[in-house]
Structure formats: structure tokens, C-alpha cells
mmCIF file of C-alpha atoms in Angstrom:
data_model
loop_
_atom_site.group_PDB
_atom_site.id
_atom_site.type_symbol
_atom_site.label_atom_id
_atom_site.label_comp_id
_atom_site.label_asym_id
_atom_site.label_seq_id
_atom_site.Cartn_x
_atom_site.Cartn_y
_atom_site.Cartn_z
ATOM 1 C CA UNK A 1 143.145 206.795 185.033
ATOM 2 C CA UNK A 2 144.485 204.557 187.689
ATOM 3 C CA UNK A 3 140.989 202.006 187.421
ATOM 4 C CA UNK A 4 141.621 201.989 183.397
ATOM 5 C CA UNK A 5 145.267 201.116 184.328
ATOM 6 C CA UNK A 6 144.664 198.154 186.129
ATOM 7 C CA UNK A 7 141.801 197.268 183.875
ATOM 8 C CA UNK A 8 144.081 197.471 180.744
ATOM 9 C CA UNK A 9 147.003 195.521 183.228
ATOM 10 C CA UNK A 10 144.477 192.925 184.185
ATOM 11 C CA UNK A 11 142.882 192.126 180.468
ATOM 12 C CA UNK A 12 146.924 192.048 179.440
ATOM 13 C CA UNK A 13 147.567 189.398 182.105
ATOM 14 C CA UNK A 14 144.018 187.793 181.079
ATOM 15 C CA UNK A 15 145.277 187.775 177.650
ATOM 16 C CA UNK A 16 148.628 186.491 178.192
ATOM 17 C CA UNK A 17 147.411 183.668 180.235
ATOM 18 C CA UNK A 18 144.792 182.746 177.918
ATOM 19 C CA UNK A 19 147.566 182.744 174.926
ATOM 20 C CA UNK A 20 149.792 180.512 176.864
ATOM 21 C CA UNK A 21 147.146 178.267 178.087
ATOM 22 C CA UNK A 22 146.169 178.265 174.334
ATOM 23 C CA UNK A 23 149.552 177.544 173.185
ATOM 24 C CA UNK A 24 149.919 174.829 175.750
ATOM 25 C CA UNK A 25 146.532 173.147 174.252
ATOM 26 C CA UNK A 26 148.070 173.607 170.797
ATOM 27 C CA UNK A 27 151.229 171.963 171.673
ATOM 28 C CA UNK A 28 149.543 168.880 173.670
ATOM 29 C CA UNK A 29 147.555 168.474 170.447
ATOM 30 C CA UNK A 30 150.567 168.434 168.327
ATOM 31 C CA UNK A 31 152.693 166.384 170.829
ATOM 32 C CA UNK A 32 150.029 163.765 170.937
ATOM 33 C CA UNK A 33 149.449 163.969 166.611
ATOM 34 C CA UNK A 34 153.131 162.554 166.657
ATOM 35 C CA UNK A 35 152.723 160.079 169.202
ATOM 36 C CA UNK A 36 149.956 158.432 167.610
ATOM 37 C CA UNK A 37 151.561 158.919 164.508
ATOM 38 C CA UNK A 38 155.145 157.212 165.908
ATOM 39 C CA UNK A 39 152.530 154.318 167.690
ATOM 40 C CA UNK A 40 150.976 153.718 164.606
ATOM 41 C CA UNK A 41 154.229 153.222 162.461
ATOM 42 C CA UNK A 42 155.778 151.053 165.313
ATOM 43 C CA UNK A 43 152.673 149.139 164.868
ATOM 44 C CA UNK A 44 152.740 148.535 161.370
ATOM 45 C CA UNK A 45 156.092 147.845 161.307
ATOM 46 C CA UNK A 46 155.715 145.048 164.075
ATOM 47 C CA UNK A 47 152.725 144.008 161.700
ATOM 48 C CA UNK A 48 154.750 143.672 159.034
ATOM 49 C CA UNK A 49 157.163 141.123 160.185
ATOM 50 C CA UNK A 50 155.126 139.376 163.012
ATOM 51 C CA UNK A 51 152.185 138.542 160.801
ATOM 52 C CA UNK A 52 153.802 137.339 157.996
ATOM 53 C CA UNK A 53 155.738 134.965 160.070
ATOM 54 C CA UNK A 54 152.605 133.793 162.315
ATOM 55 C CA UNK A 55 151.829 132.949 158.961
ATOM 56 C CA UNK A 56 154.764 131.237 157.810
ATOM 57 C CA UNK A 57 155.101 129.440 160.461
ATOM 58 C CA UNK A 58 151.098 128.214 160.028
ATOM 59 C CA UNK A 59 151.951 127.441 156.526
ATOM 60 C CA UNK A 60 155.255 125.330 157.027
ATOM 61 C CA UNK A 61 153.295 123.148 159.652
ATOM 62 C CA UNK A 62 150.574 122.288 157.618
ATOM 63 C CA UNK A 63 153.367 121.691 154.293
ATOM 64 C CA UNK A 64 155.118 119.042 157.256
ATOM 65 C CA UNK A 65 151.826 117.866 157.955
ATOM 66 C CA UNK A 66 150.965 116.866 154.348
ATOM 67 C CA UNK A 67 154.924 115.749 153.794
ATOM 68 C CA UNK A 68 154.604 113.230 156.890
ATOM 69 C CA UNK A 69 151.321 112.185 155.089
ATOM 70 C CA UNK A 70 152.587 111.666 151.257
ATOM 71 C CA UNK A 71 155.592 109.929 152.935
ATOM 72 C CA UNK A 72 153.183 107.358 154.533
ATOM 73 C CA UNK A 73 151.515 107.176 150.872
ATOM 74 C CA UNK A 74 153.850 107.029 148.421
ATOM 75 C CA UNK A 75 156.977 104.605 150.493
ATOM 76 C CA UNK A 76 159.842 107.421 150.363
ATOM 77 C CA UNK A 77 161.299 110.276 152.264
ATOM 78 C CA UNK A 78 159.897 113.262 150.311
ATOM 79 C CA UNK A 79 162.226 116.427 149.703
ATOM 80 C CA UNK A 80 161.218 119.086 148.160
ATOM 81 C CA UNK A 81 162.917 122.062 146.123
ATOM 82 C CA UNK A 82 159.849 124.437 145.480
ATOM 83 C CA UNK A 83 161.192 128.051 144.020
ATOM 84 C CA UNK A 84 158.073 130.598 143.989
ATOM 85 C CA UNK A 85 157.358 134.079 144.584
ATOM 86 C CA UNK A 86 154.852 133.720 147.361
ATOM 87 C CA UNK A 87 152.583 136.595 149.154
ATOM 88 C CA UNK A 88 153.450 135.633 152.650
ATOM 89 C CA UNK A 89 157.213 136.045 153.249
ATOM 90 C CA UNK A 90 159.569 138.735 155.249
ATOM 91 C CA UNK A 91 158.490 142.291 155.409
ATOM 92 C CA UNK A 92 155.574 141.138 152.869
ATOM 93 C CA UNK A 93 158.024 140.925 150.228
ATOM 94 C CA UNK A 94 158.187 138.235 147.515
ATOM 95 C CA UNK A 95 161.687 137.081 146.535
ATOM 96 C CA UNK A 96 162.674 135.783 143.429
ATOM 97 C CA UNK A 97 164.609 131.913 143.727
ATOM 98 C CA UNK A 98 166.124 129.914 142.034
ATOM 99 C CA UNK A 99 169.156 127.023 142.434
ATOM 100 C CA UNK A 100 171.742 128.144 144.263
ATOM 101 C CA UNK A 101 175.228 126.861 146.834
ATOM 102 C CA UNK A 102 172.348 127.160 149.955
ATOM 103 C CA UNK A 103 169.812 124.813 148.143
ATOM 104 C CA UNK A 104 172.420 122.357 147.385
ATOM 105 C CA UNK A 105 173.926 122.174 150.980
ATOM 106 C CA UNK A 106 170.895 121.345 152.803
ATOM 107 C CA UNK A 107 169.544 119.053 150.039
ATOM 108 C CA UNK A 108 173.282 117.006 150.015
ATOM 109 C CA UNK A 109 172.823 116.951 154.124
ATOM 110 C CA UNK A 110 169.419 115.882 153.955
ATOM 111 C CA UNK A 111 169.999 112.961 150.987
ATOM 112 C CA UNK A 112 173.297 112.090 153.430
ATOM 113 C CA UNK A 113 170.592 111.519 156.535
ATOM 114 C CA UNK A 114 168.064 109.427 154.412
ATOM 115 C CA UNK A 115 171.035 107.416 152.618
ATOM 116 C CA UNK A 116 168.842 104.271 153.710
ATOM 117 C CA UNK A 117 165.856 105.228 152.185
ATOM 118 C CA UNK A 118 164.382 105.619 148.803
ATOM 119 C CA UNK A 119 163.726 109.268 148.217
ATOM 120 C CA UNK A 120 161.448 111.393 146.288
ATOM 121 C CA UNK A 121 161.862 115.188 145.878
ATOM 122 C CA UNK A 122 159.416 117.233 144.469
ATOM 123 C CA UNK A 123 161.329 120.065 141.855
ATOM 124 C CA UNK A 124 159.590 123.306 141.126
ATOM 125 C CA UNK A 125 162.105 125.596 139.603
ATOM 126 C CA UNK A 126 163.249 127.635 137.147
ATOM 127 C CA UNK A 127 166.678 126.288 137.429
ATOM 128 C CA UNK A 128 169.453 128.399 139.043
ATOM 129 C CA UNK A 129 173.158 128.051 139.189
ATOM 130 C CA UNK A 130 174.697 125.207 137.106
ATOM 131 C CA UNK A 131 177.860 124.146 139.859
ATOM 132 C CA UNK A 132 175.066 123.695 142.497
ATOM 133 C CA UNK A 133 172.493 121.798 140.165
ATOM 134 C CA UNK A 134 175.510 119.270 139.107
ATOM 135 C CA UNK A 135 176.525 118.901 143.031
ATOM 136 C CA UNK A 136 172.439 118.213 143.941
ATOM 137 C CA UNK A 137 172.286 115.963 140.547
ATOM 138 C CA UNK A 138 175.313 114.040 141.589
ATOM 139 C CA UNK A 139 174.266 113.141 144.668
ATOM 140 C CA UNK A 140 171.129 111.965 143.989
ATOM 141 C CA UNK A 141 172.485 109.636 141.334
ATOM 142 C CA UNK A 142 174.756 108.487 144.097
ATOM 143 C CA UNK A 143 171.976 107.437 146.225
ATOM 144 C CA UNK A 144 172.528 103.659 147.050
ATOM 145 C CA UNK A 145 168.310 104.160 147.393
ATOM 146 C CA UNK A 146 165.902 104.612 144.468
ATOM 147 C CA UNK A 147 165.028 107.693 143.362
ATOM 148 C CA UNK A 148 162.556 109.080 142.014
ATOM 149 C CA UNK A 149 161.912 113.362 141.230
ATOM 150 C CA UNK A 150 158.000 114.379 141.097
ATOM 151 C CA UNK A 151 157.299 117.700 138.550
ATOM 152 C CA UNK A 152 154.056 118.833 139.254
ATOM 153 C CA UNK A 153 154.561 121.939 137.005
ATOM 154 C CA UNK A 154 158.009 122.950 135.464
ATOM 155 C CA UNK A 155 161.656 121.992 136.200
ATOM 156 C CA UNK A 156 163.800 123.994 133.797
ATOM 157 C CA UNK A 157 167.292 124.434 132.961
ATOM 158 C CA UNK A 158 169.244 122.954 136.321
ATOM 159 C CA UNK A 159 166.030 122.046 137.640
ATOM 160 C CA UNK A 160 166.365 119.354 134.342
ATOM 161 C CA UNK A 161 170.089 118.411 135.057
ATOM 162 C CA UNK A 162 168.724 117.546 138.794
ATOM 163 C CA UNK A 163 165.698 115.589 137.444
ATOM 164 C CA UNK A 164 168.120 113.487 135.098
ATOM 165 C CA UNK A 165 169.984 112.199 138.196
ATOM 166 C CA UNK A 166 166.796 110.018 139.281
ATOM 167 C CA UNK A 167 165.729 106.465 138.594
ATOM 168 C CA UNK A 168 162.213 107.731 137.528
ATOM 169 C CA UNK A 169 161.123 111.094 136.319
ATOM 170 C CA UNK A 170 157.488 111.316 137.448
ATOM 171 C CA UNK A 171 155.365 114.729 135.286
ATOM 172 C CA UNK A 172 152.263 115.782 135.486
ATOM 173 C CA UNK A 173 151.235 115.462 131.695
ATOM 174 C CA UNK A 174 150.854 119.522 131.877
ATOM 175 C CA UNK A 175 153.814 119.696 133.226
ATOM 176 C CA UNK A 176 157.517 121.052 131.421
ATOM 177 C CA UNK A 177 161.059 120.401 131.493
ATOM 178 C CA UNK A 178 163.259 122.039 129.084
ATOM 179 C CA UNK A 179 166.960 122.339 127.791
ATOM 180 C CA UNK A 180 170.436 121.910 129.640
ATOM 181 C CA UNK A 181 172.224 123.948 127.328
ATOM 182 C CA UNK A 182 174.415 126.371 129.856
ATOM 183 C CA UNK A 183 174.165 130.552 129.634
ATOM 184 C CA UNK A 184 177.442 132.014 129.400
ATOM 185 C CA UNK A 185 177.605 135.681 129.933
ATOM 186 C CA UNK A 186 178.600 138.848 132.955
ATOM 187 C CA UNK A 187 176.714 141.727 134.090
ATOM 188 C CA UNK A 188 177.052 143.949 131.055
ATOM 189 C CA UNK A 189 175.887 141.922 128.421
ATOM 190 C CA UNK A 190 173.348 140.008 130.003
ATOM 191 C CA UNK A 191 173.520 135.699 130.026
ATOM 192 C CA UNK A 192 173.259 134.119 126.454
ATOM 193 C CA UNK A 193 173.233 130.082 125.679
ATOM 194 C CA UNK A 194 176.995 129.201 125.194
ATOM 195 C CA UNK A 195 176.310 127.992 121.509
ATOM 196 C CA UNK A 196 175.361 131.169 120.517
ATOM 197 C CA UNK A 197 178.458 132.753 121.832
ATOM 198 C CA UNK A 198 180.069 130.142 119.645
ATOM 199 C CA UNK A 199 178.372 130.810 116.679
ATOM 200 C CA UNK A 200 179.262 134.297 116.898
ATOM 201 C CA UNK A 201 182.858 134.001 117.444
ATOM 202 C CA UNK A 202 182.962 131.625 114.464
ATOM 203 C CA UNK A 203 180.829 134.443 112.022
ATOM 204 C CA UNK A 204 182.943 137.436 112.764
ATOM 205 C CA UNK A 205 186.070 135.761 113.189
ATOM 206 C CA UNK A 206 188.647 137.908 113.139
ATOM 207 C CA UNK A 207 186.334 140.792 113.531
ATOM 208 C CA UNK A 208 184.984 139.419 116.652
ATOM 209 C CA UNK A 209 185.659 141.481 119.924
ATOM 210 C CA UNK A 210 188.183 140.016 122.430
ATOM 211 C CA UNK A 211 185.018 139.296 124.762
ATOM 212 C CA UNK A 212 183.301 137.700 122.179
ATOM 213 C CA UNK A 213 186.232 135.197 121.712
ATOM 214 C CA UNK A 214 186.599 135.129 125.754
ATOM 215 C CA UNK A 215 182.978 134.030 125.845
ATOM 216 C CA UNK A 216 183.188 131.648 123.636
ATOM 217 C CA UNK A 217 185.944 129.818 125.008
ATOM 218 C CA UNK A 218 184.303 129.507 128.307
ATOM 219 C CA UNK A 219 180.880 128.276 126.196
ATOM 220 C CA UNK A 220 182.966 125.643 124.667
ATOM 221 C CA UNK A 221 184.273 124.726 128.222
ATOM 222 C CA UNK A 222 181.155 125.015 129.810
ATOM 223 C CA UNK A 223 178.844 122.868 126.801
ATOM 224 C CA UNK A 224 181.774 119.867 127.408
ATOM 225 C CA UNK A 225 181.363 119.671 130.790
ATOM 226 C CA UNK A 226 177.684 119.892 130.370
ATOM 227 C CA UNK A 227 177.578 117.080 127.908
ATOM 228 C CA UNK A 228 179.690 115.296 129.874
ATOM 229 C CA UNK A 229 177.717 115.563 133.393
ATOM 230 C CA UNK A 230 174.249 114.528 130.968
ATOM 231 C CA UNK A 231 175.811 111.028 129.917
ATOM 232 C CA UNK A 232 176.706 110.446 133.395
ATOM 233 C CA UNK A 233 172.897 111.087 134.730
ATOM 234 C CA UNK A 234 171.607 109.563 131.698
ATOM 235 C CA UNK A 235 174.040 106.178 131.175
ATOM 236 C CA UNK A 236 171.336 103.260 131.262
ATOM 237 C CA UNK A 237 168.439 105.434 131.677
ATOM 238 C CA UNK A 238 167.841 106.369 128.236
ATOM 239 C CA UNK A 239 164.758 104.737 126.424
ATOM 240 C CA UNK A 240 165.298 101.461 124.649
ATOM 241 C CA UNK A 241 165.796 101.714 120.972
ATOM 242 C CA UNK A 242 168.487 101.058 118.316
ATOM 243 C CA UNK A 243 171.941 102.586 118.537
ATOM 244 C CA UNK A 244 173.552 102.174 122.084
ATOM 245 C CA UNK A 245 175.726 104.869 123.106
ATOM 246 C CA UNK A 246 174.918 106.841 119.671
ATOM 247 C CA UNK A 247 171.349 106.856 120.977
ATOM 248 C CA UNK A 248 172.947 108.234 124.261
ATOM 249 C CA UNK A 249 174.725 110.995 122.598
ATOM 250 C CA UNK A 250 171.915 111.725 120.521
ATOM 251 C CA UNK A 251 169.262 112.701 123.578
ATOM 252 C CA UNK A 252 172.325 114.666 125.517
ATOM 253 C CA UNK A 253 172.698 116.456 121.824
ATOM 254 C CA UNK A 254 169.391 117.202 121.592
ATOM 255 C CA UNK A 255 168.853 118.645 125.309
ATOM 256 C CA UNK A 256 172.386 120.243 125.477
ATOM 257 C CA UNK A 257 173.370 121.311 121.615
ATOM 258 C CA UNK A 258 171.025 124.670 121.536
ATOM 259 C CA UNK A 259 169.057 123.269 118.621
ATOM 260 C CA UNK A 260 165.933 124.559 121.208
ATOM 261 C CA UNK A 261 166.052 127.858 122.943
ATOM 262 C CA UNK A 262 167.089 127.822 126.633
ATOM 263 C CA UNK A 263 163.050 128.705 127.507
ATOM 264 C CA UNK A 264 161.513 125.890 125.400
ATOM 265 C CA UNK A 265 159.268 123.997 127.750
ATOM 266 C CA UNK A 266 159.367 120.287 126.834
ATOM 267 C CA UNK A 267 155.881 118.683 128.057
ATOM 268 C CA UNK A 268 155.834 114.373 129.430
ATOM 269 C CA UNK A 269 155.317 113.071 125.704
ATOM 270 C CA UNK A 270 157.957 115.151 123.932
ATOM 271 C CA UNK A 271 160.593 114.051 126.507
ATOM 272 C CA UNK A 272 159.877 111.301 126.159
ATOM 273 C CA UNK A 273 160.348 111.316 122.097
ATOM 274 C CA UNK A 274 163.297 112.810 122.601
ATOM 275 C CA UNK A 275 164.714 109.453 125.085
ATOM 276 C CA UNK A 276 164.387 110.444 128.261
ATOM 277 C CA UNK A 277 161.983 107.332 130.521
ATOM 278 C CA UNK A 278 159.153 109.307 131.967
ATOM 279 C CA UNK A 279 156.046 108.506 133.961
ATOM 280 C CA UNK A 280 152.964 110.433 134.045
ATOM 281 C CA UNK A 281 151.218 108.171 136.538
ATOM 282 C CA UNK A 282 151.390 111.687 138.993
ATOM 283 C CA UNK A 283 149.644 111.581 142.259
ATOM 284 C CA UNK A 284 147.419 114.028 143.211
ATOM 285 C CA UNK A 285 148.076 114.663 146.643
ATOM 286 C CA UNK A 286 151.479 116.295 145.089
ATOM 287 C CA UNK A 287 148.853 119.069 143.465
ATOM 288 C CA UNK A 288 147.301 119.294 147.044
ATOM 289 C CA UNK A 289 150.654 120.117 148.395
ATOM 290 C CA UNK A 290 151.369 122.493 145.997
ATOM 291 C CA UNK A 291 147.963 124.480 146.852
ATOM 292 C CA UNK A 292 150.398 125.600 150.355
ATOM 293 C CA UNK A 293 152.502 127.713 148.464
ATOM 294 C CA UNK A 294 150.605 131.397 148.189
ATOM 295 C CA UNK A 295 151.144 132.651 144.250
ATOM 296 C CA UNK A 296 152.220 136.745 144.591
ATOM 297 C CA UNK A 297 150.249 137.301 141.464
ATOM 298 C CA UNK A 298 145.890 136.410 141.596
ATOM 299 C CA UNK A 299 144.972 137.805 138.069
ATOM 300 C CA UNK A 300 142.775 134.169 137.547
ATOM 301 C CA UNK A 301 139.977 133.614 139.644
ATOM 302 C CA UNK A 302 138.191 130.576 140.134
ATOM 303 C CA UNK A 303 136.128 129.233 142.990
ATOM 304 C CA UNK A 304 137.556 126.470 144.789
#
């Protein structure tokens, strides 16, 4: 009884140790799962901002590289305003852009440093905030330099008010501008072009909704100054032909009035029907430029 004892006592402690060498294995296994699992998101999340900025920072040296170059070409200090979604940015993350206070402090500071030069600034926008696109506009209309704005494939809303302000409005004959008319509106109801606020108000009448009459007060605010800021970009500028200042009036009424919807892309030959002095004489090396800037979205392929 005493050998079976021990025997049973030894094949106990055999057992035990074997469990909690076991259990030790396990937990090594598990302990090391997680660290490769904790390495592994540390990595990726390194990769996720280091590469995209290795890239970046690639991408913004060759976009110097081929400003220094069209500078050379073309006789002007190039500036550009390019707003696109793009595959390479922070955390891999396209952002949407457009014109805002940011775009027109470093363009003011940068037309304020070339003040002895004649500029050129490419525009690629879908317009953006209408206080910042009349400071940008302003200013380059101020330039003691010439001026000239390059549109390689739309310029829209603000990005139009900006490309009024130049001496010479260069388009790529595929490429769009489109109407001035400002978008009145708040978070609820979404932004609408001021004349249609107007028109509104003016159906309903008394029915109309104290907002409704709010909103059009501010549209009827907000199409003055517009007009107002057009004649200023556009005084002398405006193709020659019969009528003098009503010919003026009539190309500001036509881009600012909402007679067009706020989207309506205007190609080189229709602004130019409508008054405005536009060149199509676009050089290419604009197009090459343009081939830095990664598009979020390949649904088109081609082989280039």
C-alpha cells in the first residue's frame, strides 16, 4: 500500500508539473499572439502616416520642380490653388477642399512677396467661401503686375469671381467656369442660390415663413454685393461691342442673375459669348503639372 502511495503521490506531482508547465506554454503562446498582434498595429499605424508623407513630400518636390520650370517658360511667378481629393494625404484619407480664410491668407502673402512680378496662378476648384474668394479676387486685381489665371479643368463659383480679377483668363477649350450667383442658406435647409430664395419670398408672400423672408433679405444683400464686386473685376475687361456700361451690366447679369443654375459649367467659347476676354492658347506643360496630383477615384483606365 505504501509503494502504490508514493506511486499515486509521484504521478500527482508528475501531473501537476506537467499541467503547469503546460499552462506556462499556453500562456507564452498567448502572451506572444498579443505582442505580435500590438507590433503589428503599431506598425501599421506608423505606416499609415509615415508613408503617406514620404510620399507627399516626394510629390511636392517634384510639383516645385515643374513650378521652377513653367516659371522659366512662361515669364511669371506661378501660384497655384489646386482643390482635389487625392489618394496620398494624412492617415490615407482624402479631404474634400474648397476656398476658404486659409487659402486666401497665404495666397494675399504670397501675391504681397511677388508684388514686382507678373503672376500666373493656376485655379482648380470648385469654389468655396464667397468673403475669401472676393479678398483673393481683390488682390489680384490690385496687382501693379499683370495677371494672368490658367484653368486647366474647372474654376466654379468663387473659383470664377477669382478668375475675373485677372488681366487674361487662359482655358483649356475643355475646360469650365460657371456662375457667380451666391448660395444663401444654414445647416437645416441646406444652401440654395439667393434668387431663388427671392423668388420664393415674393410667391408666398404673406404666407411665406419668417425664414423664408430672413433668407431672402440676406439673398438680396448678398446678390448686390455680388454684382457689385463683378463690375469691379470686370470694368474694362469686358469684350468690345456696342453698349458701354449696359454691355457691362449685361455679362455681370448674366453670370450673377440665376438665369443658369449655380452648377452650369460654362466651356472657353460660351464665356466668351457671354463677354468675358478669354484665351485658349493653354500650355501644355500646365496638363503635365496637373498629372502630380493623385485622383482618389481610378474607375477610367488608360495606358499612359
Amino acid at each position: 500500500m505504501g509503494f502504490k502511495s508514493a506511486c499515486w503521490r509521484t504521478q500527482a506531482v508528475l501531473t501537476g508539473n506537467l499541467r503547469r508547465n503546460f499552462l506556462v506554454i499556453i500562456d507564452s503562446v498567448t502572451l506572444s499572439v498579443w505582442d505580435l498582434t500590438f507590433l503589428l498595429f503599431v506598425f501599421l499605424f506608423l505606416y499609415a502616416i509615415i508613408y503617406p508623407q514620404s510620399q507627399l513630400k516626394k510629390i511636392r518636390m517634384q510639383r516645385v520642380a515643374k513650378i521652377k520650370a513653367m516659371e522659366k517658360r512662361h515669364g511669371y511667378k506661378v501660384l497655384t490653388m489646386i482643390h482635389r481629393r487625392e489618394a496620398i494625404s494624412y492617415f490615407g484619407l482624402p479631404a474634400y477642399q474648397f476656398i476658404d480664410e486659409e487659402d486666401a491668407e497665404q495666397i494675399l502673402s504670397w501675391i504681397r512677396k511677388y508684388r514686382n512680378y507678373p503672376l500666373e496662378l493656376i485655379l482648380h476648384t470648385p469654389g468655396g467661401q464667397l468673403h475669401a474668394s472676393i479678398q483673393i479676387a481683390r488682390a489680384l486685381k490690385n496687382h501693379p503686375e499683370k495677371t494672368r489665371v490658367l484653368i486647366p479643368h474647372y474654376s466654379m463659383s468663387g473659383g470664377t469671381i477669382i478668375a475675373l480679377a485677372a488681366d487674361e483668363i487662359v482655358m483649356d477649350k475643355d475646360a469650365v467656369i460657371g456662375p457667380i450667383d451666391p448660395q444663401v442658406g444654414d445647416l437645416i435647409r441646406g444652401l440654395f442660390p439667393a434668387p431663388s430664395w427671392i423668388y420664393a419670398a415674393e410667391t408666398k408672400k404673406e404666407a411665406a415663413e419668417d425664414s423664408t423672408l430672413v433668407m431672402s433679405d440676406i439673398s438680396r444683400k448678398a446678390l448686390k454685393l455680388t454684382r457689385n464686386v463683378a463690375k469691379e473685376l470686370l470694368l474694362g475687361k469686358v469684350q468690345a461691342g456696342p453698349g458701354g456700361e449696359d454691355r457691362l451690366n449685361e455679362v455681370v447679369e448674366r453670370l450673377v442673375s440665376g438665369e443658369m443654375i449655380h452648377s452650369t459649367p460654362l466651356s472657353a467659347r460660351e464665356a466668351k459669348e457671354i463677354g468675358l476676354s478669354v484665351n485658349t492658347d493653354f500650355p501644355e506643360d500646365v496638363h503635365d503639372f496637373m498629372r502630380l496630383f493623385r485622383p482618389v477615384k481610378r474607375t477610367v483606365e488608360y495606358v499612359g
